[in-house]
Amino acid sequence: MTRVAAIDCGTNSIRLLVADANPETGELVDLDRRMVIVRLGQGVDRTGRLAPEALQRTFAACREYAAVIKEYGAERLRFVATSASRDAENRDEFVRGVLDILGVEPEVISGDQEAEFSFTGATRELAGRDDLAKPFLVVDIGGGSTEFVVGDAHVRAARSVDVGCVRMTERHLVHEGHVSDPPTEAETASMRADIERALDLAEETVPLREARTLVGLAGSVTTLSAIHQDLPEYDSAAIHHSRIPYARVREITEWLLRSTHAERAAVPSMHPGRVDVIGAGALVLQSIMERVGAEEVVVSEHDILDGIAWSVA
């Protein structure tokens, strides 16, 4: 077993996994898995730059993670940064800060690399299941982008497009610094049209409709599962490999898009950092399911973070 640490720094959250990995048996044993909402991508779509306060929140989380990694004595660490830091003019400031705190440079990976990691992390456990038809379509709905990957044992096609829960919220629902509460029908329609254009782009290179099993990753999808199950709190074990029928995805999405901030915040499984962006994330998932004709989505708690850990091991 090799003790590894993986950090995934996305547009909305930064996550850490410390695990013991055995590449020969395919076993990945979690020792510590945690997340902090840092909103690194705050305003990037509008300004093209990482905001100073967003950088400070991210660096604070990095200091917390450095202590955890030291405590467990991880032998190897890989830090992967995704959409927001890929787009920002001042990403060198971000790179220097991470290097000072953790001793490694963040790898600002391409959308294709992001997709490969997501697919490996999500499907390694599912490959031997008889009840899940192949090929898989893995969709990773992040804060700034969504990755689409079709494959069996390996990736056949992948594409990253610039629609995510934070980007869609800031582009369509924020006016003069305030999020619409709730969105108007016109705002929702505008957001939906943006998502449909992104799906058109994805479909140019990824055969979305050939997939037989849809696997959904990341916080928007896992939160929908928690709401679907009416969980009294966020329960990773109950969410992992749960299934949500399309009818429930649509029902929950419609509720999220007509509810107020206070109503969404009152959901016991809702992370405070997702309250304002969950409606957009849910709409992305609903749109994908309609495009591919999926009757359900299989929810995975294992995603790009697990793929990064395997790459280190």
GROMACS .gro file of C-alpha atoms in nm:
model
  313
    1MET     CA    1   0.000   0.000   0.000
    2THR     CA    2   0.120   0.351  -0.082
    3ARG     CA    3  -0.005   0.642   0.129
    4VAL     CA    4  -0.098   0.925  -0.106
    5ALA     CA    5  -0.261   1.266  -0.084
    6ALA     CA    6  -0.464   1.430  -0.360
    7ILE     CA    7  -0.600   1.783  -0.372
    8ASP     CA    8  -0.860   1.898  -0.623
    9CYS     CA    9  -0.898   2.275  -0.636
   10GLY     CA   10  -1.201   2.370  -0.840
   11THR     CA   11  -1.403   2.683  -0.902
   12ASN     CA   12  -1.624   2.645  -0.596
   13SER     CA   13  -1.449   2.405  -0.357
   14ILE     CA   14  -1.110   2.265  -0.263
   15ARG     CA   15  -1.101   1.901  -0.156
   16LEU     CA   16  -0.846   1.671   0.004
   17LEU     CA   17  -0.815   1.293   0.000
   18VAL     CA   18  -0.552   1.106   0.198
   19ALA     CA   19  -0.568   0.733   0.120
   20ASP     CA   20  -0.378   0.407   0.113
   21ALA     CA   21  -0.367   0.279  -0.244
   22ASN     CA   22  -0.290  -0.069  -0.376
   23PRO     CA   23  -0.266  -0.051  -0.755
   24GLU     CA   24  -0.241  -0.433  -0.783
   25THR     CA   25  -0.578  -0.500  -0.616
   26GLY     CA   26  -0.748  -0.174  -0.715
   27GLU     CA   27  -0.814  -0.095  -0.350
   28LEU     CA   28  -0.822   0.268  -0.234
   29VAL     CA   29  -0.878   0.303   0.141
   30ASP     CA   30  -0.983   0.649   0.259
   31LEU     CA   31  -0.804   0.787   0.563
   32ASP     CA   32  -0.930   1.144   0.540
   33ARG     CA   33  -1.161   1.307   0.286
   34ARG     CA   34  -1.272   1.667   0.335
   35MET     CA   35  -1.395   1.974   0.150
   36VAL     CA   36  -1.396   2.350   0.203
   37ILE     CA   37  -1.606   2.587  -0.008
   38VAL     CA   38  -1.366   2.867  -0.107
   39ARG     CA   39  -1.529   3.010  -0.422
   40LEU     CA   40  -1.191   3.053  -0.592
   41GLY     CA   41  -1.378   3.135  -0.912
   42GLN     CA   42  -1.560   3.432  -0.757
   43GLY     CA   43  -1.600   3.690  -1.035
   44VAL     CA   44  -1.353   3.523  -1.275
   45ASP     CA   45  -1.609   3.503  -1.556
   46ARG     CA   46  -1.657   3.882  -1.530
   47THR     CA   47  -1.308   4.011  -1.441
   48GLY     CA   48  -1.073   3.744  -1.574
   49ARG     CA   49  -0.885   3.753  -1.242
   50LEU     CA   50  -0.882   3.561  -0.913
   51ALA     CA   51  -1.019   3.792  -0.641
   52PRO     CA   52  -0.783   3.868  -0.347
   53GLU     CA   53  -1.037   3.746  -0.091
   54ALA     CA   54  -1.092   3.424  -0.290
   55LEU     CA   55  -0.717   3.359  -0.290
   56GLN     CA   56  -0.699   3.416   0.087
   57ARG     CA   57  -0.983   3.170   0.150
   58THR     CA   58  -0.807   2.913  -0.069
   59PHE     CA   59  -0.470   2.960   0.100
   60ALA     CA   60  -0.633   2.921   0.444
   61ALA     CA   61  -0.775   2.585   0.332
   62CYS     CA   62  -0.432   2.485   0.196
   63ARG     CA   63  -0.275   2.552   0.537
   64GLU     CA   64  -0.539   2.329   0.700
   65TYR     CA   65  -0.471   2.054   0.446
   66ALA     CA   66  -0.093   2.080   0.489
   67ALA     CA   67  -0.136   1.996   0.859
   68VAL     CA   68  -0.357   1.694   0.778
   69ILE     CA   69  -0.112   1.561   0.517
   70LYS     CA   70   0.175   1.593   0.766
   71GLU     CA   71  -0.028   1.419   1.039
   72TYR     CA   72  -0.096   1.114   0.820
   73GLY     CA   73   0.254   1.104   0.675
   74ALA     CA   74   0.149   1.082   0.309
   75GLU     CA   75   0.440   0.981   0.088
   76ARG     CA   76   0.323   1.158  -0.226
   77LEU     CA   77   0.104   1.460  -0.298
   78ARG     CA   78  -0.052   1.583  -0.618
   79PHE     CA   79  -0.240   1.914  -0.637
   80VAL     CA   80  -0.463   1.960  -0.939
   81ALA     CA   81  -0.629   2.290  -1.020
   82THR     CA   82  -0.920   2.316  -1.260
   83SER     CA   83  -1.133   2.569  -1.440
   84ALA     CA   84  -1.102   2.895  -1.243
   85SER     CA   85  -0.723   2.890  -1.215
   86ARG     CA   86  -0.695   2.785  -1.579
   87ASP     CA   87  -0.884   3.095  -1.690
   88ALA     CA   88  -0.736   3.365  -1.462
   89GLU     CA   89  -0.484   3.629  -1.567
   90ASN     CA   90  -0.318   3.628  -1.222
   91ARG     CA   91  -0.287   3.253  -1.182
   92ASP     CA   92   0.088   3.291  -1.107
   93GLU     CA   93  -0.008   3.446  -0.773
   94PHE     CA   94  -0.215   3.137  -0.699
   95VAL     CA   95   0.069   2.902  -0.799
   96ARG     CA   96   0.323   3.080  -0.575
   97GLY     CA   97   0.089   3.072  -0.276
   98VAL     CA   98   0.021   2.699  -0.305
   99LEU     CA   99   0.390   2.621  -0.352
  100ASP     CA  100   0.483   2.817  -0.038
  101ILE     CA  101   0.222   2.637   0.175
  102LEU     CA  102   0.227   2.279   0.042
  103GLY     CA  103   0.565   2.248  -0.125
  104VAL     CA  104   0.420   2.142  -0.461
  105GLU     CA  105   0.306   2.340  -0.761
  106PRO     CA  106  -0.059   2.313  -0.856
  107GLU     CA  107  -0.097   2.146  -1.192
  108VAL     CA  108  -0.339   2.351  -1.398
  109ILE     CA  109  -0.467   2.063  -1.605
  110SER     CA  110  -0.655   2.066  -1.933
  111GLY     CA  111  -1.022   1.982  -1.958
  112ASP     CA  112  -0.929   1.651  -2.124
  113GLN     CA  113  -0.700   1.554  -1.834
  114GLU     CA  114  -0.972   1.655  -1.591
  115ALA     CA  115  -1.214   1.427  -1.774
  116GLU     CA  116  -0.972   1.132  -1.766
  117PHE     CA  117  -0.926   1.164  -1.389
  118SER     CA  118  -1.301   1.197  -1.332
  119PHE     CA  119  -1.373   0.885  -1.537
  120THR     CA  120  -1.112   0.674  -1.360
  121GLY     CA  121  -1.225   0.785  -1.016
  122ALA     CA  122  -1.594   0.731  -1.086
  123THR     CA  123  -1.591   0.402  -1.275
  124ARG     CA  124  -1.310   0.194  -1.124
  125GLU     CA  125  -1.556   0.046  -0.872
  126LEU     CA  126  -1.843   0.014  -1.122
  127ALA     CA  127  -1.660  -0.175  -1.395
  128GLY     CA  128  -1.755  -0.523  -1.271
  129ARG     CA  129  -2.122  -0.450  -1.198
  130ASP     CA  130  -2.368  -0.663  -1.400
  131ASP     CA  131  -2.661  -0.427  -1.337
  132LEU     CA  132  -2.498  -0.129  -1.509
  133ALA     CA  133  -2.481  -0.136  -1.888
  134LYS     CA  134  -2.185   0.008  -2.077
  135PRO     CA  135  -2.068   0.243  -2.208
  136PHE     CA  136  -2.073   0.483  -1.916
  137LEU     CA  137  -2.129   0.855  -1.956
  138VAL     CA  138  -1.961   1.031  -1.665
  139VAL     CA  139  -2.063   1.393  -1.610
  140ASP     CA  140  -1.872   1.602  -1.357
  141ILE     CA  141  -2.069   1.922  -1.292
  142GLY     CA  142  -1.824   2.162  -1.135
  143GLY     CA  143  -1.836   2.528  -1.048
  144GLY     CA  144  -1.692   2.664  -1.373
  145SER     CA  145  -1.708   2.375  -1.616
  146THR     CA  146  -1.869   2.038  -1.681
  147GLU     CA  147  -1.676   1.738  -1.808
  148PHE     CA  148  -1.837   1.473  -2.028
  149VAL     CA  149  -1.663   1.139  -2.068
  150VAL     CA  150  -1.785   0.829  -2.251
  151GLY     CA  151  -1.603   0.501  -2.209
  152ASP     CA  152  -1.602   0.135  -2.111
  153ALA     CA  153  -1.284   0.027  -1.934
  154HIS     CA  154  -1.109   0.329  -2.082
  155VAL     CA  155  -1.207   0.673  -2.208
  156ARG     CA  156  -1.339   0.676  -2.565
  157ALA     CA  157  -1.419   1.046  -2.591
  158ALA     CA  158  -1.416   1.346  -2.360
  159ARG     CA  159  -1.500   1.714  -2.367
  160SER     CA  160  -1.501   1.996  -2.114
  161VAL     CA  161  -1.743   2.286  -2.163
  162ASP     CA  162  -1.773   2.613  -1.972
  163VAL     CA  163  -2.098   2.558  -1.787
  164GLY     CA  164  -2.096   2.501  -1.412
  165CYS     CA  165  -2.309   2.596  -1.115
  166VAL     CA  166  -2.105   2.906  -1.023
  167ARG     CA  167  -2.048   3.027  -1.379
  168MET     CA  168  -2.417   2.990  -1.472
  169THR     CA  169  -2.529   3.162  -1.151
  170GLU     CA  170  -2.294   3.458  -1.195
  171ARG     CA  171  -2.365   3.491  -1.567
  172HIS     CA  172  -2.745   3.478  -1.548
  173LEU     CA  173  -2.868   3.527  -1.191
  174VAL     CA  174  -2.643   3.795  -1.036
  175HIS     CA  175  -2.739   4.160  -1.075
  176GLU     CA  176  -2.558   4.445  -0.899
  177GLY     CA  177  -2.393   4.197  -0.664
  178HIS     CA  178  -2.714   4.018  -0.563
  179VAL     CA  179  -2.840   3.674  -0.664
  180SER     CA  180  -3.200   3.663  -0.788
  181ASP     CA  181  -3.415   3.518  -0.511
  182PRO     CA  182  -3.573   3.326  -0.675
  183PRO     CA  183  -3.477   3.349  -1.045
  184THR     CA  184  -3.733   3.485  -1.290
  185GLU     CA  185  -3.866   3.264  -1.570
  186ALA     CA  186  -3.666   3.473  -1.819
  187GLU     CA  187  -3.343   3.421  -1.622
  188THR     CA  188  -3.402   3.047  -1.601
  189ALA     CA  189  -3.475   3.034  -1.975
  190SER     CA  190  -3.156   3.227  -2.051
  191MET     CA  191  -2.953   2.989  -1.835
  192ARG     CA  192  -3.115   2.687  -1.999
  193ALA     CA  193  -3.032   2.820  -2.348
  194ASP     CA  194  -2.667   2.863  -2.243
  195ILE     CA  195  -2.657   2.504  -2.114
  196GLU     CA  196  -2.812   2.372  -2.437
  197ARG     CA  197  -2.545   2.549  -2.644
  198ALA     CA  198  -2.277   2.386  -2.428
  199LEU     CA  199  -2.438   2.044  -2.478
  200ASP     CA  200  -2.427   2.103  -2.854
  201LEU     CA  201  -2.052   2.166  -2.822
  202ALA     CA  202  -1.999   1.856  -2.609
  203GLU     CA  203  -2.191   1.644  -2.857
  204GLU     CA  204  -1.957   1.748  -3.139
  205THR     CA  205  -1.688   1.521  -2.991
  206VAL     CA  206  -1.861   1.298  -2.733
  207PRO     CA  207  -2.136   1.052  -2.842
  208LEU     CA  208  -2.360   1.140  -2.547
  209ARG     CA  209  -2.660   0.942  -2.671
  210GLU     CA  210  -2.463   0.616  -2.706
  211ALA     CA  211  -2.425   0.592  -2.328
  212ARG     CA  212  -2.623   0.326  -2.141
  213THR     CA  213  -2.546   0.436  -1.784
  214LEU     CA  214  -2.524   0.798  -1.671
  215VAL     CA  215  -2.291   0.856  -1.374
  216GLY     CA  216  -2.311   1.196  -1.205
  217LEU     CA  217  -2.033   1.350  -0.999
  218ALA     CA  218  -1.966   1.651  -0.775
  219GLY     CA  219  -2.158   1.858  -0.525
  220SER     CA  220  -2.461   1.958  -0.728
  221VAL     CA  221  -2.542   1.593  -0.806
  222THR     CA  222  -2.465   1.455  -0.460
  223THR     CA  223  -2.676   1.728  -0.299
  224LEU     CA  224  -2.969   1.636  -0.524
  225SER     CA  225  -2.932   1.277  -0.407
  226ALA     CA  226  -2.943   1.389  -0.043
  227ILE     CA  227  -3.259   1.591  -0.113
  228HIS     CA  228  -3.414   1.299  -0.306
  229GLN     CA  229  -3.353   1.068  -0.008
  230ASP     CA  230  -3.469   1.333   0.241
  231LEU     CA  231  -3.154   1.279   0.445
  232PRO     CA  232  -3.145   1.451   0.787
  233GLU     CA  233  -2.783   1.546   0.716
  234TYR     CA  234  -2.529   1.496   0.440
  235ASP     CA  235  -2.443   1.124   0.446
  236SER     CA  236  -2.172   1.023   0.201
  237ALA     CA  237  -2.233   0.649   0.245
  238ALA     CA  238  -2.605   0.683   0.167
  239ILE     CA  239  -2.534   0.903  -0.135
  240HIS     CA  240  -2.256   0.695  -0.293
  241HIS     CA  241  -2.401   0.478  -0.575
  242SER     CA  242  -2.756   0.594  -0.504
  243ARG     CA  243  -2.983   0.643  -0.806
  244ILE     CA  244  -3.214   0.935  -0.883
  245PRO     CA  245  -3.494   0.888  -1.140
  246TYR     CA  246  -3.530   1.162  -1.401
  247ALA     CA  247  -3.876   1.257  -1.271
  248ARG     CA  248  -3.728   1.336  -0.929
  249VAL     CA  249  -3.439   1.534  -1.077
  250ARG     CA  250  -3.688   1.749  -1.264
  251GLU     CA  251  -3.913   1.788  -0.960
  252ILE     CA  252  -3.626   1.890  -0.730
  253THR     CA  253  -3.477   2.125  -0.992
  254GLU     CA  254  -3.807   2.303  -1.040
  255TRP     CA  255  -3.840   2.347  -0.663
  256LEU     CA  256  -3.484   2.480  -0.628
  257LEU     CA  257  -3.542   2.735  -0.905
  258ARG     CA  258  -3.859   2.872  -0.751
  259SER     CA  259  -3.747   2.861  -0.386
  260THR     CA  260  -3.591   3.144  -0.187
  261HIS     CA  261  -3.244   3.151  -0.036
  262ALA     CA  262  -3.394   3.088   0.309
  263GLU     CA  263  -3.594   2.786   0.188
  264ARG     CA  264  -3.290   2.627   0.025
  265ALA     CA  265  -3.071   2.702   0.328
  266ALA     CA  266  -3.323   2.520   0.548
  267VAL     CA  267  -3.258   2.189   0.367
  268PRO     CA  268  -3.063   1.990   0.630
  269SER     CA  269  -2.822   1.829   0.381
  270MET     CA  270  -2.741   2.157   0.201
  271HIS     CA  271  -2.388   2.292   0.240
  272PRO     CA  272  -2.407   2.669   0.304
  273GLY     CA  273  -2.171   2.732   0.013
  274ARG     CA  274  -2.411   2.566  -0.233
  275VAL     CA  275  -2.731   2.749  -0.139
  276ASP     CA  276  -2.708   3.014  -0.413
  277VAL     CA  277  -2.563   2.792  -0.688
  278ILE     CA  278  -2.745   2.459  -0.647
  279GLY     CA  279  -3.036   2.560  -0.873
  280ALA     CA  280  -2.802   2.619  -1.166
  281GLY     CA  281  -2.618   2.293  -1.102
  282ALA     CA  282  -2.945   2.100  -1.087
  283LEU     CA  283  -3.059   2.256  -1.415
  284VAL     CA  284  -2.735   2.141  -1.581
  285LEU     CA  285  -2.804   1.783  -1.468
  286GLN     CA  286  -3.169   1.792  -1.579
  287SER     CA  287  -3.068   1.926  -1.921
  288ILE     CA  288  -2.808   1.651  -1.964
  289MET     CA  289  -3.058   1.379  -1.872
  290GLU     CA  290  -3.308   1.514  -2.123
  291ARG     CA  291  -3.046   1.535  -2.396
  292VAL     CA  292  -2.929   1.174  -2.354
  293GLY     CA  293  -3.269   1.029  -2.262
  294ALA     CA  294  -3.146   0.897  -1.927
  295GLU     CA  295  -3.413   0.746  -1.704
  296GLU     CA  296  -3.191   0.779  -1.397
  297VAL     CA  297  -2.850   0.899  -1.281
  298VAL     CA  298  -2.614   0.687  -1.072
  299VAL     CA  299  -2.452   0.915  -0.815
  300SER     CA  300  -2.085   0.871  -0.726
  301GLU     CA  301  -1.896   1.024  -0.438
  302HIS     CA  302  -1.578   0.902  -0.605
  303ASP     CA  303  -1.467   1.135  -0.877
  304ILE     CA  304  -1.170   1.339  -0.997
  305LEU     CA  305  -1.018   1.334  -0.647
  306ASP     CA  306  -0.997   0.952  -0.654
  307GLY     CA  307  -0.862   0.965  -1.008
  308ILE     CA  308  -0.587   1.203  -0.894
  309ALA     CA  309  -0.503   0.969  -0.605
  310TRP     CA  310  -0.475   0.674  -0.843
  311SER     CA  311  -0.247   0.876  -1.071
  312VAL     CA  312  -0.012   0.935  -0.778
  313ALA     CA  313  -0.019   0.571  -0.668
   0.00000   0.00000   0.00000
